[in-house]
Amino acid sequence: MFDPEVRAIEPDLIHWRRHLHQHPEVSFEETQTTLWLEQRLREMGIDAIDRPTKTGLVAHIFGTKPGKPAVVAFRADIDALPMQEENDLPYASANDGAMHACGHDGHAAMLLALARMLHEHRESFCGEARLIFQHAEELPPGGAIELVRAGALEGAEAVLGLHLSSGFETGMFALKEGVLTSNVDRFTVTVTGRGGHCAFPEQCADPLLAASEIVTALQTIVSRRIPANEPAVVSVCEFHAGTAYNIIPNEAVLNASVRSFGAQTRQLIEREARTICESVAAAHGCTARLDWYDGYPSVVNDAKLTAEAERVIAERFGAAQTQTIGVIMPGEDFSYMLAGRPGFFVELGTRNAEKQTDAPHHNPRYRLDEDALVYGVQYQYDFARALLDGTRRFWEDQA
Ligand code: NI
């Protein structure tokens, strides 16, 4: 089932993962992590290493197989979360207030193992495998967009990502073609009126009343503007106005969260929200300003790459090791790497109730089943060689 050489790398893989787990660094502060990763890569004999951002790292591995070369990028995020670990493990976090509670330690360790496999088997692929160790996935604006702007993805014809997930049994690959993750956006509405004495409302323009009607009207976006089979959420979660019981205030401020899937729904929600805020405010003699803040956009999986991933996994582990899933709610900044090239992002299960690795991600008792790691390495190694086989069958009709 496993390539014996991939199996042989497992002790190192687990050792690397535990080192990373014990020494977590939060988003944008992954200095020691990146240094350590670079040392491991150089020990393997990999020299083509870039540091395009302060804490991100890119390794280029060039295959020597003859044929028509292609460039495929593999991305692992490397940052930890600002939280205190509650696990009693010999390799529990040694850094107070930081914890790898999302599996990114596993992602980075798997990419190191992939680096070694590809470097030792350069004859088995044609072109470039670009391994991207991405900082700051957990903190918007995130590390992915920085790396893209720094040119780390330039020339990459496809990009592949993977997330370990306690939502699926260990070793299970969860796949979805098309839109996978939600857009994670928010907006602020500032309603300005004309304040005054509570006893003379006719002399005022009441922003509190206008904002109240805006809160209600915003709920019609999902219920009356978006098709019923299209999931979306608009939640107004903050309402700030007023200073005393007898003063009509000048201003009311709302803060809202938005979740949607795909670019179209996202644009529609922003447009409708603006119209509602401005029109309702005007009806009450007030004005409204809506400031929209883009979070991570949806990850959209390429159909051909999804099908190829499914084939590669089934060939190696059997079709029972894959399952098709629906959309998932957490945001992922891998999406920024998909601008200008196809990509594919897979979830790999780490849940094993007997080993207590079934806690949710971002939980202080989150643990991952290390038995899953070797699956991730094997899959990425197989996928790399399938896409970089020198035939360019994947890219020729993509242009
Ligand atoms: Ni994560």
JSON list of N, CA, C and O in Angstrom, two decimals, residues 225-262:
[
{"chain": "A", "resi": 225, "resn": "ARG", "atom": "N", "xyz": [-32.97, 37.81, -1.72]},
{"chain": "A", "resi": 225, "resn": "ARG", "atom": "CA", "xyz": [-32.12, 38.13, -2.86]},
{"chain": "A", "resi": 225, "resn": "ARG", "atom": "C", "xyz": [-31.25, 36.95, -3.31]},
{"chain": "A", "resi": 225, "resn": "ARG", "atom": "O", "xyz": [-30.71, 36.96, -4.39]},
{"chain": "A", "resi": 226, "resn": "ILE", "atom": "N", "xyz": [-31.08, 35.97, -2.41]},
{"chain": "A", "resi": 226, "resn": "ILE", "atom": "CA", "xyz": [-30.18, 34.85, -2.73]},
{"chain": "A", "resi": 226, "resn": "ILE", "atom": "C", "xyz": [-31.02, 33.58, -2.89]},
{"chain": "A", "resi": 226, "resn": "ILE", "atom": "O", "xyz": [-31.90, 33.32, -2.06]},
{"chain": "A", "resi": 227, "resn": "PRO", "atom": "N", "xyz": [-30.76, 32.80, -3.94]},
{"chain": "A", "resi": 227, "resn": "PRO", "atom": "CA", "xyz": [-31.53, 31.57, -4.14]},
{"chain": "A", "resi": 227, "resn": "PRO", "atom": "C", "xyz": [-31.48, 30.66, -2.91]},
{"chain": "A", "resi": 227, "resn": "PRO", "atom": "O", "xyz": [-30.45, 30.61, -2.22]},
{"chain": "A", "resi": 228, "resn": "ALA", "atom": "N", "xyz": [-32.56, 29.97, -2.66]},
{"chain": "A", "resi": 228, "resn": "ALA", "atom": "CA", "xyz": [-32.69, 29.18, -1.44]},
{"chain": "A", "resi": 228, "resn": "ALA", "atom": "C", "xyz": [-31.65, 28.05, -1.35]},
{"chain": "A", "resi": 228, "resn": "ALA", "atom": "O", "xyz": [-31.31, 27.60, -0.25]},
{"chain": "A", "resi": 229, "resn": "ASN", "atom": "N", "xyz": [-31.12, 27.61, -2.48]},
{"chain": "A", "resi": 229, "resn": "ASN", "atom": "CA", "xyz": [-30.13, 26.51, -2.45]},
{"chain": "A", "resi": 229, "resn": "ASN", "atom": "C", "xyz": [-28.70, 27.02, -2.34]},
{"chain": "A", "resi": 229, "resn": "ASN", "atom": "O", "xyz": [-27.76, 26.27, -2.50]},
{"chain": "A", "resi": 230, "resn": "GLU", "atom": "N", "xyz": [-28.57, 28.32, -2.09]},
{"chain": "A", "resi": 230, "resn": "GLU", "atom": "CA", "xyz": [-27.23, 28.92, -2.02]},
{"chain": "A", "resi": 230, "resn": "GLU", "atom": "C", "xyz": [-26.97, 29.34, -0.57]},
{"chain": "A", "resi": 230, "resn": "GLU", "atom": "O", "xyz": [-27.62, 30.26, -0.07]},
{"chain": "A", "resi": 231, "resn": "PRO", "atom": "N", "xyz": [-26.04, 28.67, 0.14]},
{"chain": "A", "resi": 231, "resn": "PRO", "atom": "CA", "xyz": [-25.83, 29.03, 1.54]},
{"chain": "A", "resi": 231, "resn": "PRO", "atom": "C", "xyz": [-25.16, 30.40, 1.70]},
{"chain": "A", "resi": 231, "resn": "PRO", "atom": "O", "xyz": [-24.23, 30.72, 0.99]},
{"chain": "A", "resi": 232, "resn": "ALA", "atom": "N", "xyz": [-25.68, 31.19, 2.63]},
{"chain": "A", "resi": 232, "resn": "ALA", "atom": "CA", "xyz": [-25.08, 32.50, 2.94]},
{"chain": "A", "resi": 232, "resn": "ALA", "atom": "C", "xyz": [-25.56, 32.94, 4.31]},
{"chain": "A", "resi": 232, "resn": "ALA", "atom": "O", "xyz": [-26.63, 32.54, 4.76]},
{"chain": "A", "resi": 233, "resn": "VAL", "atom": "N", "xyz": [-24.75, 33.75, 4.97]},
{"chain": "A", "resi": 233, "resn": "VAL", "atom": "CA", "xyz": [-25.10, 34.28, 6.28]},
{"chain": "A", "resi": 233, "resn": "VAL", "atom": "C", "xyz": [-24.76, 35.76, 6.32]},
{"chain": "A", "resi": 233, "resn": "VAL", "atom": "O", "xyz": [-23.67, 36.16, 5.90]},
{"chain": "A", "resi": 234, "resn": "VAL", "atom": "N", "xyz": [-25.72, 36.58, 6.81]},
{"chain": "A", "resi": 234, "resn": "VAL", "atom": "CA", "xyz": [-25.41, 37.98, 7.14]},
{"chain": "A", "resi": 234, "resn": "VAL", "atom": "C", "xyz": [-25.83, 38.15, 8.60]},
{"chain": "A", "resi": 234, "resn": "VAL", "atom": "O", "xyz": [-27.01, 38.01, 8.93]},
{"chain": "A", "resi": 235, "resn": "SER", "atom": "N", "xyz": [-24.88, 38.39, 9.48]},
{"chain": "A", "resi": 235, "resn": "SER", "atom": "CA", "xyz": [-25.18, 38.55, 10.90]},
{"chain": "A", "resi": 235, "resn": "SER", "atom": "C", "xyz": [-24.70, 39.90, 11.40]},
{"chain": "A", "resi": 235, "resn": "SER", "atom": "O", "xyz": [-23.49, 40.18, 11.37]},
{"chain": "A", "resi": 236, "resn": "VAL", "atom": "N", "xyz": [-25.62, 40.73, 11.88]},
{"chain": "A", "resi": 236, "resn": "VAL", "atom": "CA", "xyz": [-25.22, 41.98, 12.52]},
{"chain": "A", "resi": 236, "resn": "VAL", "atom": "C", "xyz": [-24.95, 41.63, 13.98]},
{"chain": "A", "resi": 236, "resn": "VAL", "atom": "O", "xyz": [-25.83, 41.15, 14.69]},
{"chain": "A", "resi": 237, "resn": "CYS", "atom": "N", "xyz": [-23.72, 41.83, 14.41]},
{"chain": "A", "resi": 237, "resn": "CYS", "atom": "CA", "xyz": [-23.31, 41.35, 15.74]},
{"chain": "A", "resi": 237, "resn": "CYS", "atom": "C", "xyz": [-22.97, 42.46, 16.72]},
{"chain": "A", "resi": 237, "resn": "CYS", "atom": "O", "xyz": [-22.78, 42.20, 17.91]},
{"chain": "A", "resi": 238, "resn": "GLU", "atom": "N", "xyz": [-22.88, 43.70, 16.23]},
{"chain": "A", "resi": 238, "resn": "GLU", "atom": "CA", "xyz": [-22.63, 44.83, 17.14]},
{"chain": "A", "resi": 238, "resn": "GLU", "atom": "C", "xyz": [-23.51, 45.99, 16.73]},
{"chain": "A", "resi": 238, "resn": "GLU", "atom": "O", "xyz": [-23.70, 46.25, 15.54]},
{"chain": "A", "resi": 239, "resn": "PHE", "atom": "N", "xyz": [-24.03, 46.69, 17.73]},
{"chain": "A", "resi": 239, "resn": "PHE", "atom": "CA", "xyz": [-24.86, 47.88, 17.51]},
{"chain": "A", "resi": 239, "resn": "PHE", "atom": "C", "xyz": [-24.45, 48.89, 18.58]},
{"chain": "A", "resi": 239, "resn": "PHE", "atom": "O", "xyz": [-24.67, 48.65, 19.77]},
{"chain": "A", "resi": 240, "resn": "HIS", "atom": "N", "xyz": [-23.82, 49.98, 18.18]},
{"chain": "A", "resi": 240, "resn": "HIS", "atom": "CA", "xyz": [-23.35, 50.98, 19.14]},
{"chain": "A", "resi": 240, "resn": "HIS", "atom": "C", "xyz": [-24.04, 52.31, 18.87]},
{"chain": "A", "resi": 240, "resn": "HIS", "atom": "O", "xyz": [-23.91, 52.86, 17.78]},
{"chain": "A", "resi": 241, "resn": "ALA", "atom": "N", "xyz": [-24.78, 52.83, 19.88]},
{"chain": "A", "resi": 241, "resn": "ALA", "atom": "CA", "xyz": [-25.40, 54.15, 19.71]},
{"chain": "A", "resi": 241, "resn": "ALA", "atom": "C", "xyz": [-25.81, 54.70, 21.06]},
{"chain": "A", "resi": 241, "resn": "ALA", "atom": "O", "xyz": [-26.20, 53.97, 21.96]},
{"chain": "A", "resi": 242, "resn": "GLY", "atom": "N", "xyz": [-25.75, 55.98, 21.18]},
{"chain": "A", "resi": 242, "resn": "GLY", "atom": "CA", "xyz": [-26.32, 56.67, 22.33]},
{"chain": "A", "resi": 242, "resn": "GLY", "atom": "C", "xyz": [-25.42, 56.79, 23.53]},
{"chain": "A", "resi": 242, "resn": "GLY", "atom": "O", "xyz": [-24.49, 55.99, 23.72]},
{"chain": "A", "resi": 243, "resn": "THR", "atom": "N", "xyz": [-25.70, 57.84, 24.35]},
{"chain": "A", "resi": 243, "resn": "THR", "atom": "CA", "xyz": [-24.92, 58.07, 25.57]},
{"chain": "A", "resi": 243, "resn": "THR", "atom": "C", "xyz": [-25.81, 58.31, 26.78]},
{"chain": "A", "resi": 243, "resn": "THR", "atom": "O", "xyz": [-25.37, 58.20, 27.91]},
{"chain": "A", "resi": 244, "resn": "ALA", "atom": "N", "xyz": [-27.09, 58.65, 26.57]},
{"chain": "A", "resi": 244, "resn": "ALA", "atom": "CA", "xyz": [-27.98, 58.93, 27.71]},
{"chain": "A", "resi": 244, "resn": "ALA", "atom": "C", "xyz": [-29.42, 58.69, 27.28]},
{"chain": "A", "resi": 244, "resn": "ALA", "atom": "O", "xyz": [-29.74, 58.70, 26.09]},
{"chain": "A", "resi": 245, "resn": "TYR", "atom": "N", "xyz": [-30.31, 58.52, 28.28]},
{"chain": "A", "resi": 245, "resn": "TYR", "atom": "CA", "xyz": [-31.70, 58.15, 27.98]},
{"chain": "A", "resi": 245, "resn": "TYR", "atom": "C", "xyz": [-32.49, 59.27, 27.33]},
{"chain": "A", "resi": 245, "resn": "TYR", "atom": "O", "xyz": [-33.52, 59.05, 26.72]},
{"chain": "A", "resi": 246, "resn": "ASN", "atom": "N", "xyz": [-31.99, 60.50, 27.44]},
{"chain": "A", "resi": 246, "resn": "ASN", "atom": "CA", "xyz": [-32.79, 61.62, 26.96]},
{"chain": "A", "resi": 246, "resn": "ASN", "atom": "C", "xyz": [-32.13, 62.38, 25.80]},
{"chain": "A", "resi": 246, "resn": "ASN", "atom": "O", "xyz": [-32.46, 63.52, 25.54]},
{"chain": "A", "resi": 247, "resn": "ILE", "atom": "N", "xyz": [-31.17, 61.74, 25.15]},
{"chain": "A", "resi": 247, "resn": "ILE", "atom": "CA", "xyz": [-30.49, 62.39, 24.02]},
{"chain": "A", "resi": 247, "resn": "ILE", "atom": "C", "xyz": [-30.64, 61.51, 22.77]},
{"chain": "A", "resi": 247, "resn": "ILE", "atom": "O", "xyz": [-30.28, 60.33, 22.81]},
{"chain": "A", "resi": 248, "resn": "ILE", "atom": "N", "xyz": [-31.16, 62.06, 21.72]},
{"chain": "A", "resi": 248, "resn": "ILE", "atom": "CA", "xyz": [-31.11, 61.35, 20.43]},
{"chain": "A", "resi": 248, "resn": "ILE", "atom": "C", "xyz": [-29.69, 61.55, 19.89]},
{"chain": "A", "resi": 248, "resn": "ILE", "atom": "O", "xyz": [-29.23, 62.70, 19.76]},
{"chain": "A", "resi": 249, "resn": "PRO", "atom": "N", "xyz": [-28.96, 60.45, 19.64]},
{"chain": "A", "resi": 249, "resn": "PRO", "atom": "CA", "xyz": [-27.54, 60.60, 19.27]},
{"chain": "A", "resi": 249, "resn": "PRO", "atom": "C", "xyz": [-27.36, 61.06, 17.83]},
{"chain": "A", "resi": 249, "resn": "PRO", "atom": "O", "xyz": [-28.30, 61.02, 17.03]},
{"chain": "A", "resi": 250, "resn": "ASN", "atom": "N", "xyz": [-26.14, 61.45, 17.52]},
{"chain": "A", "resi": 250, "resn": "ASN", "atom": "CA", "xyz": [-25.79, 61.85, 16.15]},
{"chain": "A", "resi": 250, "resn": "ASN", "atom": "C", "xyz": [-25.48, 60.65, 15.27]},
{"chain": "A", "resi": 250, "resn": "ASN", "atom": "O", "xyz": [-25.61, 60.73, 14.06]},
{"chain": "A", "resi": 251, "resn": "GLU", "atom": "N", "xyz": [-25.06, 59.55, 15.90]},
{"chain": "A", "resi": 251, "resn": "GLU", "atom": "CA", "xyz": [-24.47, 58.49, 15.11]},
{"chain": "A", "resi": 251, "resn": "GLU", "atom": "C", "xyz": [-24.80, 57.12, 15.68]},
{"chain": "A", "resi": 251, "resn": "GLU", "atom": "O", "xyz": [-24.94, 56.97, 16.90]},
{"chain": "A", "resi": 252, "resn": "ALA", "atom": "N", "xyz": [-24.93, 56.13, 14.81]},
{"chain": "A", "resi": 252, "resn": "ALA", "atom": "CA", "xyz": [-25.05, 54.73, 15.24]},
{"chain": "A", "resi": 252, "resn": "ALA", "atom": "C", "xyz": [-24.10, 53.90, 14.36]},
{"chain": "A", "resi": 252, "resn": "ALA", "atom": "O", "xyz": [-23.95, 54.19, 13.17]},
{"chain": "A", "resi": 253, "resn": "VAL", "atom": "N", "xyz": [-23.44, 52.92, 14.98]},
{"chain": "A", "resi": 253, "resn": "VAL", "atom": "CA", "xyz": [-22.47, 52.10, 14.24]},
{"chain": "A", "resi": 253, "resn": "VAL", "atom": "C", "xyz": [-22.83, 50.62, 14.38]},
{"chain": "A", "resi": 253, "resn": "VAL", "atom": "O", "xyz": [-23.08, 50.13, 15.48]},
{"chain": "A", "resi": 254, "resn": "LEU", "atom": "N", "xyz": [-22.86, 49.93, 13.25]},
{"chain": "A", "resi": 254, "resn": "LEU", "atom": "CA", "xyz": [-23.15, 48.49, 13.23]},
{"chain": "A", "resi": 254, "resn": "LEU", "atom": "C", "xyz": [-21.93, 47.74, 12.71]},
{"chain": "A", "resi": 254, "resn": "LEU", "atom": "O", "xyz": [-21.24, 48.22, 11.81]},
{"chain": "A", "resi": 255, "resn": "ASN", "atom": "N", "xyz": [-21.68, 46.54, 13.27]},
{"chain": "A", "resi": 255, "resn": "ASN", "atom": "CA", "xyz": [-20.66, 45.66, 12.70]},
{"chain": "A", "resi": 255, "resn": "ASN", "atom": "C", "xyz": [-21.30, 44.33, 12.36]},
{"chain": "A", "resi": 255, "resn": "ASN", "atom": "O", "xyz": [-22.04, 43.76, 13.16]},
{"chain": "A", "resi": 256, "resn": "ALA", "atom": "N", "xyz": [-21.01, 43.85, 11.16]},
{"chain": "A", "resi": 256, "resn": "ALA", "atom": "CA", "xyz": [-21.66, 42.63, 10.68]},
{"chain": "A", "resi": 256, "resn": "ALA", "atom": "C", "xyz": [-20.66, 41.66, 10.08]},
{"chain": "A", "resi": 256, "resn": "ALA", "atom": "O", "xyz": [-19.59, 42.06, 9.60]},
{"chain": "A", "resi": 257, "resn": "SER", "atom": "N", "xyz": [-20.98, 40.37, 10.15]},
{"chain": "A", "resi": 257, "resn": "SER", "atom": "CA", "xyz": [-20.18, 39.32, 9.53]},
{"chain": "A", "resi": 257, "resn": "SER", "atom": "C", "xyz": [-20.94, 38.71, 8.36]},
{"chain": "A", "resi": 257, "resn": "SER", "atom": "O", "xyz": [-22.17, 38.59, 8.41]},
{"chain": "A", "resi": 258, "resn": "VAL", "atom": "N", "xyz": [-20.18, 38.31, 7.35]},
{"chain": "A", "resi": 258, "resn": "VAL", "atom": "CA", "xyz": [-20.79, 37.71, 6.16]},
{"chain": "A", "resi": 258, "resn": "VAL", "atom": "C", "xyz": [-20.06, 36.42, 5.81]},
{"chain": "A", "resi": 258, "resn": "VAL", "atom": "O", "xyz": [-18.83, 36.39, 5.81]},
{"chain": "A", "resi": 259, "resn": "ARG", "atom": "N", "xyz": [-20.82, 35.37, 5.55]},
{"chain": "A", "resi": 259, "resn": "ARG", "atom": "CA", "xyz": [-20.25, 34.14, 5.00]},
{"chain": "A", "resi": 259, "resn": "ARG", "atom": "C", "xyz": [-20.98, 33.82, 3.71]},
{"chain": "A", "resi": 259, "resn": "ARG", "atom": "O", "xyz": [-22.21, 33.89, 3.66]},
{"chain": "A", "resi": 260, "resn": "SER", "atom": "N", "xyz": [-20.22, 33.48, 2.70]},
{"chain": "A", "resi": 260, "resn": "SER", "atom": "CA", "xyz": [-20.85, 33.12, 1.43]},
{"chain": "A", "resi": 260, "resn": "SER", "atom": "C", "xyz": [-19.90, 32.20, 0.68]},
{"chain": "A", "resi": 260, "resn": "SER", "atom": "O", "xyz": [-18.77, 31.98, 1.12]},
{"chain": "A", "resi": 261, "resn": "PHE", "atom": "N", "xyz": [-20.35, 31.67, -0.45]},
{"chain": "A", "resi": 261, "resn": "PHE", "atom": "CA", "xyz": [-19.52, 30.76, -1.24]},
{"chain": "A", "resi": 261, "resn": "PHE", "atom": "C", "xyz": [-19.43, 31.28, -2.67]},
{"chain": "A", "resi": 261, "resn": "PHE", "atom": "O", "xyz": [-20.45, 31.57, -3.28]},
{"chain": "A", "resi": 262, "resn": "GLY", "atom": "N", "xyz": [-18.22, 31.41, -3.17]},
{"chain": "A", "resi": 262, "resn": "GLY", "atom": "CA", "xyz": [-18.02, 31.86, -4.54]},
{"chain": "A", "resi": 262, "resn": "GLY", "atom": "C", "xyz": [-18.08, 33.37, -4.66]},
{"chain": "A", "resi": 262, "resn": "GLY", "atom": "O", "xyz": [-18.56, 34.08, -3.77]}
]
